Amino acid sequence: MLAFADAHLDIAWSSLANGRDFVAGHPDAALGLPDLLRGGVTLACATVFTAKHDEDETPAEVADQQLAYYDALPARSGGKVIWPADVMDVGTCTPGDRVCLTGLIEGCEPLSKVEDLKPLYKRGVRVVGLTWNRKNRWAGGCESDAGLSAEGRDLVKEIDRLGMVHDVSHLSRTSVDDLLATARGPVIASHVGADAVLSHARNLTDAHLKAVAQRGGVVALVLYSGFLAEGRATLDDTLRHLLHMLEICGASGVGIGSDFDGGFGREDLPTGIRTAADLPKIADGLRKRGVSEGDVAKICGGNLRRVLTSVM
């Protein structure tokens, strides 16, 4: 079985917001541990997402709740979930056996100052996206034209100092430029599409795709139809984005970041993909379009493993 890695799973947010049991799985959810195991997912970025928090709670409180959820998963899953994973865990994890998780903060609203990042690092967060769609104190989101603030540049330097990965997925294009000019550490886009295939503020231009890949990073394809096609996407639409990314970034610069259950339902996934158990269909589609087995293995998991284990 091919070993997959997924750059973006809203496990805690989806489970807590919807009252779903991630370990047991849920009949209405695309995201659940049984489906991840059936799909061969061995490594994933598990998000800390607070942009849609309840008004009577602060983002920092929501972040703490979500991290506590991840802290409990190894025991609740009978060892099927490893959190936070280290290099040895990832290296010995086989498809269908266990899933290794590392933390990704999607929007730095929980931070009131740069120094607040270090405690999150100590709790397992290794990937940092400065903002969600909206502008915040750190950077401009994709709904704005703003770049990094002075505080945002300082936070980028702290991310580098701690040895973490930068995620450009939700940044404005100006902020992507600013981050690429400021950051010295590894950069990924955890869940995006190709703007040249479907023009959208959440998709990356060819110049940004190439820039991330040239730094040794990974551009991971999202599986949300709204970023892939006009109307509901098909598997062909999904592969069109991946093949374009492959052309621009090369085989070592492309991955998958499904964003399963990230605020949308199964009806917004490409046709033929209902849960993480269907990820092998993407690998089969790449093979049918002439992508070599070695490159399929890189795209589906090897590239992301390389970047994430470099900061574990």
PDB file of C-alpha atoms in Angstrom:
ATOM      1  CA  MET A   1       0.000   0.000   0.000  1.00  0.00           C
ATOM      2  CA  LEU A   2       1.261   3.477  -0.896  1.00  0.00           C
ATOM      3  CA  ALA A   3       2.101   5.660   2.107  1.00  0.00           C
ATOM      4  CA  PHE A   4       0.225   8.966   1.913  1.00  0.00           C
ATOM      5  CA  ALA A   5       0.895  12.209   3.750  1.00  0.00           C
ATOM      6  CA  ASP A   6      -1.751  14.922   4.073  1.00  0.00           C
ATOM      7  CA  ALA A   7      -0.616  18.496   4.669  1.00  0.00           C
ATOM      8  CA  HIS A   8      -3.903  19.800   6.090  1.00  0.00           C
ATOM      9  CA  LEU A   9      -6.529  18.112   8.260  1.00  0.00           C
ATOM     10  CA  ASP A  10      -8.856  20.087  10.556  1.00  0.00           C
ATOM     11  CA  ILE A  11      -9.187  17.186  12.975  1.00  0.00           C
ATOM     12  CA  ALA A  12      -9.733  18.999  16.262  1.00  0.00           C
ATOM     13  CA  TRP A  13     -11.836  21.846  14.873  1.00  0.00           C
ATOM     14  CA  SER A  14     -14.112  19.513  12.895  1.00  0.00           C
ATOM     15  CA  SER A  15     -14.526  17.085  15.785  1.00  0.00           C
ATOM     16  CA  LEU A  16     -15.208  19.690  18.466  1.00  0.00           C
ATOM     17  CA  ALA A  17     -17.383  21.996  16.338  1.00  0.00           C
ATOM     18  CA  ASN A  18     -19.560  19.186  14.982  1.00  0.00           C
ATOM     19  CA  GLY A  19     -19.571  16.756  17.906  1.00  0.00           C
ATOM     20  CA  ARG A  20     -17.922  14.017  15.853  1.00  0.00           C
ATOM     21  CA  ASP A  21     -15.778  11.162  17.087  1.00  0.00           C
ATOM     22  CA  PHE A  22     -12.602  11.214  14.996  1.00  0.00           C
ATOM     23  CA  VAL A  23     -11.347   7.907  16.400  1.00  0.00           C
ATOM     24  CA  ALA A  24     -14.517   5.969  15.570  1.00  0.00           C
ATOM     25  CA  GLY A  25     -15.298   7.918  12.412  1.00  0.00           C
ATOM     26  CA  HIS A  26     -18.630   9.457  11.515  1.00  0.00           C
ATOM     27  CA  PRO A  27     -21.030   8.437   8.696  1.00  0.00           C
ATOM     28  CA  ASP A  28     -21.412  12.036   7.497  1.00  0.00           C
ATOM     29  CA  ALA A  29     -17.732  12.981   7.678  1.00  0.00           C
ATOM     30  CA  ALA A  30     -14.943  12.736   5.147  1.00  0.00           C
ATOM     31  CA  LEU A  31     -12.442  12.760   7.994  1.00  0.00           C
ATOM     32  CA  GLY A  32     -12.034   9.941  10.487  1.00  0.00           C
ATOM     33  CA  LEU A  33      -9.264   7.689  11.708  1.00  0.00           C
ATOM     34  CA  PRO A  34     -10.683   4.505  10.095  1.00  0.00           C
ATOM     35  CA  ASP A  35     -10.742   6.182   6.669  1.00  0.00           C
ATOM     36  CA  LEU A  36      -7.237   7.610   7.091  1.00  0.00           C
ATOM     37  CA  LEU A  37      -5.963   4.120   7.860  1.00  0.00           C
ATOM     38  CA  ARG A  38      -7.818   2.593   4.914  1.00  0.00           C
ATOM     39  CA  GLY A  39      -6.388   5.276   2.634  1.00  0.00           C
ATOM     40  CA  GLY A  40      -2.834   4.590   3.729  1.00  0.00           C
ATOM     41  CA  VAL A  41      -2.248   7.962   5.395  1.00  0.00           C
ATOM     42  CA  THR A  42       0.775   7.654   7.674  1.00  0.00           C
ATOM     43  CA  LEU A  43       1.523  11.337   8.311  1.00  0.00           C
ATOM     44  CA  ALA A  44      -0.615  14.480   8.463  1.00  0.00           C
ATOM     45  CA  CYS A  45      -0.558  18.080   9.623  1.00  0.00           C
ATOM     46  CA  ALA A  46      -3.301  18.458  12.226  1.00  0.00           C
ATOM     47  CA  THR A  47      -4.490  22.035  12.462  1.00  0.00           C
ATOM     48  CA  VAL A  48      -5.063  24.450  15.292  1.00  0.00           C
ATOM     49  CA  PHE A  49      -7.779  26.637  13.755  1.00  0.00           C
ATOM     50  CA  THR A  50      -9.421  29.399  15.776  1.00  0.00           C
ATOM     51  CA  ALA A  51     -10.809  31.881  13.229  1.00  0.00           C
ATOM     52  CA  LYS A  52     -14.369  30.620  13.783  1.00  0.00           C
ATOM     53  CA  HIS A  53     -14.211  30.543  17.562  1.00  0.00           C
ATOM     54  CA  ASP A  54     -17.204  31.179  19.805  1.00  0.00           C
ATOM     55  CA  GLU A  55     -17.391  34.821  20.843  1.00  0.00           C
ATOM     56  CA  ASP A  56     -17.311  33.964  24.552  1.00  0.00           C
ATOM     57  CA  GLU A  57     -13.904  32.305  24.137  1.00  0.00           C
ATOM     58  CA  THR A  58     -10.580  33.803  23.117  1.00  0.00           C
ATOM     59  CA  PRO A  59      -8.525  32.340  20.250  1.00  0.00           C
ATOM     60  CA  ALA A  60      -5.872  31.340  22.794  1.00  0.00           C
ATOM     61  CA  GLU A  61      -8.464  29.376  24.787  1.00  0.00           C
ATOM     62  CA  VAL A  62      -9.709  27.617  21.653  1.00  0.00           C
ATOM     63  CA  ALA A  63      -6.161  26.758  20.657  1.00  0.00           C
ATOM     64  CA  ASP A  64      -5.569  25.234  24.075  1.00  0.00           C
ATOM     65  CA  GLN A  65      -8.746  23.135  23.751  1.00  0.00           C
ATOM     66  CA  GLN A  66      -7.712  21.852  20.336  1.00  0.00           C
ATOM     67  CA  LEU A  67      -4.199  20.988  21.481  1.00  0.00           C
ATOM     68  CA  ALA A  68      -5.691  19.163  24.474  1.00  0.00           C
ATOM     69  CA  TYR A  69      -7.836  17.199  22.008  1.00  0.00           C
ATOM     70  CA  TYR A  70      -4.696  16.097  20.178  1.00  0.00           C
ATOM     71  CA  ASP A  71      -2.939  15.285  23.459  1.00  0.00           C
ATOM     72  CA  ALA A  72      -5.715  12.794  24.243  1.00  0.00           C
ATOM     73  CA  LEU A  73      -5.769  11.051  20.853  1.00  0.00           C
ATOM     74  CA  PRO A  74      -2.917   8.541  21.365  1.00  0.00           C
ATOM     75  CA  ALA A  75      -4.636   6.994  24.386  1.00  0.00           C
ATOM     76  CA  ARG A  76      -8.144   7.257  22.914  1.00  0.00           C
ATOM     77  CA  SER A  77      -7.029   5.558  19.691  1.00  0.00           C
ATOM     78  CA  GLY A  78      -5.201   2.707  21.387  1.00  0.00           C
ATOM     79  CA  GLY A  79      -1.901   3.907  19.922  1.00  0.00           C
ATOM     80  CA  LYS A  80      -3.224   4.248  16.377  1.00  0.00           C
ATOM     81  CA  VAL A  81      -2.550   8.001  16.508  1.00  0.00           C
ATOM     82  CA  ILE A  82       0.911   9.316  17.341  1.00  0.00           C
ATOM     83  CA  TRP A  83       1.011  12.909  18.579  1.00  0.00           C
ATOM     84  CA  PRO A  84       3.282  14.753  18.403  1.00  0.00           C
ATOM     85  CA  ALA A  85       5.253  12.535  16.048  1.00  0.00           C
ATOM     86  CA  ASP A  86       9.031  12.493  15.789  1.00  0.00           C
ATOM     87  CA  VAL A  87      11.345  11.291  13.040  1.00  0.00           C
ATOM     88  CA  MET A  88      11.514   7.756  14.410  1.00  0.00           C
ATOM     89  CA  ASP A  89       7.716   7.536  14.568  1.00  0.00           C
ATOM     90  CA  VAL A  90       7.360   8.625  10.955  1.00  0.00           C
ATOM     91  CA  GLY A  91      10.138   6.341   9.763  1.00  0.00           C
ATOM     92  CA  THR A  92       8.592   3.241  11.310  1.00  0.00           C
ATOM     93  CA  CYS A  93       4.937   3.992  10.506  1.00  0.00           C
ATOM     94  CA  THR A  94       3.418   1.647   7.903  1.00  0.00           C
ATOM     95  CA  PRO A  95       0.233   2.296   5.878  1.00  0.00           C
ATOM     96  CA  GLY A  96      -2.896   1.022   7.580  1.00  0.00           C
ATOM     97  CA  ASP A  97      -1.166   0.686  10.941  1.00  0.00           C
ATOM     98  CA  ARG A  98      -0.896   4.133  12.530  1.00  0.00           C
ATOM     99  CA  VAL A  99      -1.130   7.842  11.676  1.00  0.00           C
ATOM    100  CA  CYS A 100       1.557  10.278  12.777  1.00  0.00           C
ATOM    101  CA  LEU A 101       0.402  13.846  13.440  1.00  0.00           C
ATOM    102  CA  THR A 102       2.274  17.119  13.694  1.00  0.00           C
ATOM    103  CA  GLY A 103       0.681  20.471  14.495  1.00  0.00           C
ATOM    104  CA  LEU A 104      -0.105  23.278  12.052  1.00  0.00           C
ATOM    105  CA  ILE A 105      -1.446  26.587  13.342  1.00  0.00           C
ATOM    106  CA  GLU A 106      -3.822  28.032  10.740  1.00  0.00           C
ATOM    107  CA  GLY A 107      -3.848  31.713  11.587  1.00  0.00           C
ATOM    108  CA  CYS A 108      -1.845  33.214  14.458  1.00  0.00           C
ATOM    109  CA  GLU A 109      -4.775  34.908  16.171  1.00  0.00           C
ATOM    110  CA  PRO A 110      -4.006  32.971  19.412  1.00  0.00           C
ATOM    111  CA  LEU A 111      -0.699  34.837  19.700  1.00  0.00           C
ATOM    112  CA  SER A 112      -0.685  38.202  21.442  1.00  0.00           C
ATOM    113  CA  LYS A 113       3.067  38.589  21.013  1.00  0.00           C
ATOM    114  CA  VAL A 114       5.887  36.879  19.142  1.00  0.00           C
ATOM    115  CA  GLU A 115       7.050  35.055  22.274  1.00  0.00           C
ATOM    116  CA  ASP A 116       3.717  33.208  22.490  1.00  0.00           C
ATOM    117  CA  LEU A 117       4.793  30.937  19.630  1.00  0.00           C
ATOM    118  CA  LYS A 118       7.366  28.996  21.657  1.00  0.00           C
ATOM    119  CA  PRO A 119       4.804  27.335  23.982  1.00  0.00           C
ATOM    120  CA  LEU A 120       2.902  26.110  20.909  1.00  0.00           C
ATOM    121  CA  TYR A 121       6.149  24.698  19.533  1.00  0.00           C
ATOM    122  CA  LYS A 122       6.679  22.824  22.792  1.00  0.00           C
ATOM    123  CA  ARG A 123       3.169  21.338  22.444  1.00  0.00           C
ATOM    124  CA  GLY A 124       3.796  19.876  18.989  1.00  0.00           C
ATOM    125  CA  VAL A 125       3.156  22.662  16.476  1.00  0.00           C
ATOM    126  CA  ARG A 126       5.743  22.601  13.684  1.00  0.00           C
ATOM    127  CA  VAL A 127       4.009  24.482  10.826  1.00  0.00           C
ATOM    128  CA  VAL A 128       2.790  28.089  10.975  1.00  0.00           C
ATOM    129  CA  GLY A 129       0.342  29.973   8.768  1.00  0.00           C
ATOM    130  CA  LEU A 130       0.309  33.620   9.814  1.00  0.00           C
ATOM    131  CA  THR A 131      -3.332  34.257   9.012  1.00  0.00           C
ATOM    132  CA  TRP A 132      -6.546  32.785   7.703  1.00  0.00           C
ATOM    133  CA  ASN A 133      -8.467  34.608   4.941  1.00  0.00           C
ATOM    134  CA  ARG A 134      -8.637  37.939   6.748  1.00  0.00           C
ATOM    135  CA  LYS A 135      -5.958  40.484   7.603  1.00  0.00           C
ATOM    136  CA  ASN A 136      -4.691  40.261  11.172  1.00  0.00           C
ATOM    137  CA  ARG A 137      -1.900  41.881  13.165  1.00  0.00           C
ATOM    138  CA  TRP A 138       0.698  39.696  11.455  1.00  0.00           C
ATOM    139  CA  ALA A 139      -0.161  39.672   7.751  1.00  0.00           C
ATOM    140  CA  GLY A 140      -2.717  40.172   5.030  1.00  0.00           C
ATOM    141  CA  GLY A 141      -5.005  37.249   4.283  1.00  0.00           C
ATOM    142  CA  CYS A 142      -6.162  36.363   0.783  1.00  0.00           C
ATOM    143  CA  GLU A 143      -9.192  38.664   1.163  1.00  0.00           C
ATOM    144  CA  SER A 144      -6.852  41.667   1.389  1.00  0.00           C
ATOM    145  CA  ASP A 145      -3.894  43.188  -0.452  1.00  0.00           C
ATOM    146  CA  ALA A 146      -1.878  43.848   2.713  1.00  0.00           C
ATOM    147  CA  GLY A 147       1.629  42.543   3.237  1.00  0.00           C
ATOM    148  CA  LEU A 148       3.419  41.474   6.402  1.00  0.00           C
ATOM    149  CA  SER A 149       3.320  43.922   9.277  1.00  0.00           C
ATOM    150  CA  ALA A 150       6.483  44.796  11.209  1.00  0.00           C
ATOM    151  CA  GLU A 151       5.297  42.358  13.912  1.00  0.00           C
ATOM    152  CA  GLY A 152       4.663  39.778  11.209  1.00  0.00           C
ATOM    153  CA  ARG A 153       8.250  40.037  10.008  1.00  0.00           C
ATOM    154  CA  ASP A 154       9.429  39.529  13.577  1.00  0.00           C
ATOM    155  CA  LEU A 155       7.187  36.469  13.872  1.00  0.00           C
ATOM    156  CA  VAL A 156       8.603  35.048  10.642  1.00  0.00           C
ATOM    157  CA  LYS A 157      12.080  35.389  12.140  1.00  0.00           C
ATOM    158  CA  GLU A 158      10.905  33.615  15.311  1.00  0.00           C
ATOM    159  CA  ILE A 159       9.485  30.773  13.207  1.00  0.00           C
ATOM    160  CA  ASP A 160      12.926  30.448  11.636  1.00  0.00           C
ATOM    161  CA  ARG A 161      14.675  30.626  15.016  1.00  0.00           C
ATOM    162  CA  LEU A 162      12.542  27.818  16.431  1.00  0.00           C
ATOM    163  CA  GLY A 163      13.078  25.697  13.323  1.00  0.00           C
ATOM    164  CA  MET A 164       9.495  25.558  12.080  1.00  0.00           C
ATOM    165  CA  VAL A 165       7.875  25.455   8.625  1.00  0.00           C
ATOM    166  CA  HIS A 166       6.113  28.457   7.069  1.00  0.00           C
ATOM    167  CA  ASP A 167       2.703  27.899   5.412  1.00  0.00           C
ATOM    168  CA  VAL A 168       1.643  30.465   2.774  1.00  0.00           C
ATOM    169  CA  SER A 169      -1.778  28.986   1.998  1.00  0.00           C
ATOM    170  CA  HIS A 170      -4.064  31.788   3.214  1.00  0.00           C
ATOM    171  CA  LEU A 171      -1.768  34.757   2.688  1.00  0.00           C
ATOM    172  CA  SER A 172      -2.422  37.628   0.303  1.00  0.00           C
ATOM    173  CA  ARG A 173      -0.119  37.628  -2.694  1.00  0.00           C
ATOM    174  CA  THR A 174       1.736  40.608  -1.286  1.00  0.00           C
ATOM    175  CA  SER A 175       2.233  38.730   1.985  1.00  0.00           C
ATOM    176  CA  VAL A 176       3.511  35.671   0.114  1.00  0.00           C
ATOM    177  CA  ASP A 177       6.119  37.876  -1.556  1.00  0.00           C
ATOM    178  CA  ASP A 178       7.049  39.437   1.779  1.00  0.00           C
ATOM    179  CA  LEU A 179       7.327  36.086   3.534  1.00  0.00           C
ATOM    180  CA  LEU A 180       9.456  34.559   0.789  1.00  0.00           C
ATOM    181  CA  ALA A 181      11.773  37.568   0.999  1.00  0.00           C
ATOM    182  CA  THR A 182      12.010  37.408   4.809  1.00  0.00           C
ATOM    183  CA  ALA A 183      11.936  33.717   5.744  1.00  0.00           C
ATOM    184  CA  ARG A 184      15.022  31.553   5.745  1.00  0.00           C
ATOM    185  CA  GLY A 185      13.429  28.277   6.782  1.00  0.00           C
ATOM    186  CA  PRO A 186      11.328  25.750   4.840  1.00  0.00           C
ATOM    187  CA  VAL A 187       8.082  26.899   3.191  1.00  0.00           C
ATOM    188  CA  ILE A 188       4.995  24.930   2.143  1.00  0.00           C
ATOM    189  CA  ALA A 189       1.525  25.697   0.868  1.00  0.00           C
ATOM    190  CA  SER A 190      -0.534  23.185   2.831  1.00  0.00           C
ATOM    191  CA  HIS A 191      -3.801  23.369   0.856  1.00  0.00           C
ATOM    192  CA  VAL A 192      -4.036  25.367  -2.380  1.00  0.00           C
ATOM    193  CA  GLY A 193      -4.842  25.011  -6.060  1.00  0.00           C
ATOM    194  CA  ALA A 194      -3.112  26.316  -9.177  1.00  0.00           C
ATOM    195  CA  ASP A 195      -4.309  29.782 -10.198  1.00  0.00           C
ATOM    196  CA  ALA A 196      -3.420  29.092 -13.826  1.00  0.00           C
ATOM    197  CA  VAL A 197      -5.972  26.249 -13.867  1.00  0.00           C
ATOM    198  CA  LEU A 198      -8.680  28.099 -11.895  1.00  0.00           C
ATOM    199  CA  SER A 199      -8.195  31.743 -11.002  1.00  0.00           C
ATOM    200  CA  HIS A 200      -8.975  32.193  -7.309  1.00  0.00           C
ATOM    201  CA  ALA A 201      -7.515  34.274  -4.491  1.00  0.00           C
ATOM    202  CA  ARG A 202      -6.764  31.066  -2.556  1.00  0.00           C
ATOM    203  CA  ASN A 203      -4.787  29.534  -5.397  1.00  0.00           C
ATOM    204  CA  LEU A 204      -1.114  30.208  -6.047  1.00  0.00           C
ATOM    205  CA  THR A 205       0.251  31.807  -9.199  1.00  0.00           C
ATOM    206  CA  ASP A 206       2.857  29.935 -11.209  1.00  0.00           C
ATOM    207  CA  ALA A 207       5.508  32.334  -9.887  1.00  0.00           C
ATOM    208  CA  HIS A 208       4.619  31.495  -6.286  1.00  0.00           C
ATOM    209  CA  LEU A 209       4.332  27.772  -7.020  1.00  0.00           C
ATOM    210  CA  LYS A 210       7.822  27.827  -8.505  1.00  0.00           C
ATOM    211  CA  ALA A 211       9.236  29.963  -5.687  1.00  0.00           C
ATOM    212  CA  VAL A 212       8.049  27.523  -2.997  1.00  0.00           C
ATOM    213  CA  ALA A 213       9.417  24.533  -4.912  1.00  0.00           C
ATOM    214  CA  GLN A 214      12.777  26.192  -5.602  1.00  0.00           C
ATOM    215  CA  ARG A 215      13.258  26.576  -1.846  1.00  0.00           C
ATOM    216  CA  GLY A 216      12.823  22.819  -1.414  1.00  0.00           C
ATOM    217  CA  GLY A 217       9.248  23.240  -0.231  1.00  0.00           C
ATOM    218  CA  VAL A 218       6.002  21.524  -1.147  1.00  0.00           C
ATOM    219  CA  VAL A 219       2.810  22.835  -2.726  1.00  0.00           C
ATOM    220  CA  ALA A 220      -0.029  20.594  -1.528  1.00  0.00           C
ATOM    221  CA  LEU A 221      -3.246  20.371  -3.538  1.00  0.00           C
ATOM    222  CA  VAL A 222      -6.503  21.051  -1.709  1.00  0.00           C
ATOM    223  CA  LEU A 223      -9.550  18.867  -2.463  1.00  0.00           C
ATOM    224  CA  TYR A 224     -12.206  21.565  -2.157  1.00  0.00           C
ATOM    225  CA  SER A 225     -14.186  21.905  -5.397  1.00  0.00           C
ATOM    226  CA  GLY A 226     -14.453  25.688  -5.066  1.00  0.00           C
ATOM    227  CA  PHE A 227     -10.698  26.002  -5.628  1.00  0.00           C
ATOM    228  CA  LEU A 228     -10.522  23.391  -8.392  1.00  0.00           C
ATOM    229  CA  ALA A 229     -13.321  24.014 -10.900  1.00  0.00           C
ATOM    230  CA  GLU A 230     -16.431  25.973 -11.773  1.00  0.00           C
ATOM    231  CA  GLY A 231     -19.121  23.900 -10.070  1.00  0.00           C
ATOM    232  CA  ARG A 232     -18.345  20.558  -8.499  1.00  0.00           C
ATOM    233  CA  ALA A 233     -14.905  19.306  -9.412  1.00  0.00           C
ATOM    234  CA  THR A 234     -14.210  15.901 -10.909  1.00  0.00           C
ATOM    235  CA  LEU A 235     -11.209  13.659 -10.445  1.00  0.00           C
ATOM    236  CA  ASP A 236     -10.019  14.925 -13.840  1.00  0.00           C
ATOM    237  CA  ASP A 237     -10.124  18.507 -12.529  1.00  0.00           C
ATOM    238  CA  THR A 238      -8.112  17.416  -9.503  1.00  0.00           C
ATOM    239  CA  LEU A 239      -5.500  15.765 -11.677  1.00  0.00           C
ATOM    240  CA  ARG A 240      -5.354  18.797 -13.965  1.00  0.00           C
ATOM    241  CA  HIS A 241      -4.199  20.913 -11.026  1.00  0.00           C
ATOM    242  CA  LEU A 242      -1.701  18.287  -9.874  1.00  0.00           C
ATOM    243  CA  LEU A 243      -0.215  17.871 -13.352  1.00  0.00           C
ATOM    244  CA  HIS A 244       0.119  21.624 -13.741  1.00  0.00           C
ATOM    245  CA  MET A 245       1.844  21.839 -10.357  1.00  0.00           C
ATOM    246  CA  LEU A 246       4.096  18.982 -11.419  1.00  0.00           C
ATOM    247  CA  GLU A 247       5.061  20.871 -14.570  1.00  0.00           C
ATOM    248  CA  ILE A 248       5.839  24.085 -12.673  1.00  0.00           C
ATOM    249  CA  CYS A 249       7.347  22.673  -9.463  1.00  0.00           C
ATOM    250  CA  GLY A 250       8.889  19.384 -10.513  1.00  0.00           C
ATOM    251  CA  ALA A 251       8.245  16.014  -8.925  1.00  0.00           C
ATOM    252  CA  SER A 252       9.868  16.993  -5.612  1.00  0.00           C
ATOM    253  CA  GLY A 253       7.672  20.056  -5.047  1.00  0.00           C
ATOM    254  CA  VAL A 254       4.105  18.715  -5.093  1.00  0.00           C
ATOM    255  CA  GLY A 255       1.916  17.073  -2.469  1.00  0.00           C
ATOM    256  CA  ILE A 256      -1.647  16.681  -1.193  1.00  0.00           C
ATOM    257  CA  GLY A 257      -3.377  18.743   1.506  1.00  0.00           C
ATOM    258  CA  SER A 258      -6.985  17.595   1.389  1.00  0.00           C
ATOM    259  CA  ASP A 259      -8.519  19.952   3.978  1.00  0.00           C
ATOM    260  CA  PHE A 260     -11.064  17.185   4.670  1.00  0.00           C
ATOM    261  CA  ASP A 261     -13.991  18.517   6.740  1.00  0.00           C
ATOM    262  CA  GLY A 262     -12.446  21.989   6.739  1.00  0.00           C
ATOM    263  CA  GLY A 263     -15.784  23.758   6.832  1.00  0.00           C
ATOM    264  CA  PHE A 264     -17.284  21.989   3.816  1.00  0.00           C
ATOM    265  CA  GLY A 265     -19.035  18.662   3.272  1.00  0.00           C
ATOM    266  CA  ARG A 266     -18.667  15.670   1.003  1.00  0.00           C
ATOM    267  CA  GLU A 267     -20.758  17.384  -1.651  1.00  0.00           C
ATOM    268  CA  ASP A 268     -17.899  19.884  -2.087  1.00  0.00           C
ATOM    269  CA  LEU A 269     -15.251  17.222  -2.656  1.00  0.00           C
ATOM    270  CA  PRO A 270     -14.400  16.096  -6.196  1.00  0.00           C
ATOM    271  CA  THR A 271     -16.743  13.409  -7.509  1.00  0.00           C
ATOM    272  CA  GLY A 272     -15.466   9.955  -6.623  1.00  0.00           C
ATOM    273  CA  ILE A 273     -13.766  11.130  -3.430  1.00  0.00           C
ATOM    274  CA  ARG A 274     -15.902  10.768  -0.297  1.00  0.00           C
ATOM    275  CA  THR A 275     -13.341  10.174   2.437  1.00  0.00           C
ATOM    276  CA  ALA A 276      -9.606   9.809   2.995  1.00  0.00           C
ATOM    277  CA  ALA A 277      -9.991   6.162   2.030  1.00  0.00           C
ATOM    278  CA  ASP A 278     -10.373   7.357  -1.578  1.00  0.00           C
ATOM    279  CA  LEU A 279      -6.958   9.052  -1.780  1.00  0.00           C
ATOM    280  CA  PRO A 280      -5.475   6.075  -3.703  1.00  0.00           C
ATOM    281  CA  LYS A 281      -7.752   7.068  -6.613  1.00  0.00           C
ATOM    282  CA  ILE A 282      -5.560  10.140  -7.063  1.00  0.00           C
ATOM    283  CA  ALA A 283      -2.454   7.964  -7.246  1.00  0.00           C
ATOM    284  CA  ASP A 284      -4.152   5.697  -9.805  1.00  0.00           C
ATOM    285  CA  GLY A 285      -5.126   8.740 -11.876  1.00  0.00           C
ATOM    286  CA  LEU A 286      -1.547  10.006 -11.914  1.00  0.00           C
ATOM    287  CA  ARG A 287      -0.263   6.618 -13.038  1.00  0.00           C
ATOM    288  CA  LYS A 288      -2.802   6.486 -15.871  1.00  0.00           C
ATOM    289  CA  ARG A 289      -1.532   9.872 -17.058  1.00  0.00           C
ATOM    290  CA  GLY A 290       2.022   8.645 -17.304  1.00  0.00           C
ATOM    291  CA  VAL A 291       3.487   9.758 -13.983  1.00  0.00           C
ATOM    292  CA  SER A 292       6.173   7.319 -12.846  1.00  0.00           C
ATOM    293  CA  GLU A 293       5.703   5.220  -9.730  1.00  0.00           C
ATOM    294  CA  GLY A 294       8.586   6.991  -8.039  1.00  0.00           C
ATOM    295  CA  ASP A 295       7.064  10.416  -8.695  1.00  0.00           C
ATOM    296  CA  VAL A 296       3.621   9.222  -7.574  1.00  0.00           C
ATOM    297  CA  ALA A 297       5.171   8.149  -4.271  1.00  0.00           C
ATOM    298  CA  LYS A 298       6.786  11.589  -3.874  1.00  0.00           C
ATOM    299  CA  ILE A 299       3.580  13.492  -4.629  1.00  0.00           C
ATOM    300  CA  CYS A 300       1.378  11.344  -2.420  1.00  0.00           C
ATOM    301  CA  GLY A 301       3.641  11.400   0.599  1.00  0.00           C
ATOM    302  CA  GLY A 302       7.397  11.443   0.140  1.00  0.00           C
ATOM    303  CA  ASN A 303       7.816  15.169  -0.425  1.00  0.00           C
ATOM    304  CA  LEU A 304       5.830  16.203   2.626  1.00  0.00           C
ATOM    305  CA  ARG A 305       7.593  13.609   4.800  1.00  0.00           C
ATOM    306  CA  ARG A 306      10.922  15.082   3.722  1.00  0.00           C
ATOM    307  CA  VAL A 307       9.992  18.621   4.769  1.00  0.00           C
ATOM    308  CA  LEU A 308       8.176  17.760   8.008  1.00  0.00           C
ATOM    309  CA  THR A 309      10.802  15.370   9.312  1.00  0.00           C
ATOM    310  CA  SER A 310      13.424  18.074   8.766  1.00  0.00           C
ATOM    311  CA  VAL A 311      11.836  20.070  11.626  1.00  0.00           C
ATOM    312  CA  MET A 312      10.919  17.188  13.965  1.00  0.00           C
TER     313      MET A 312
END
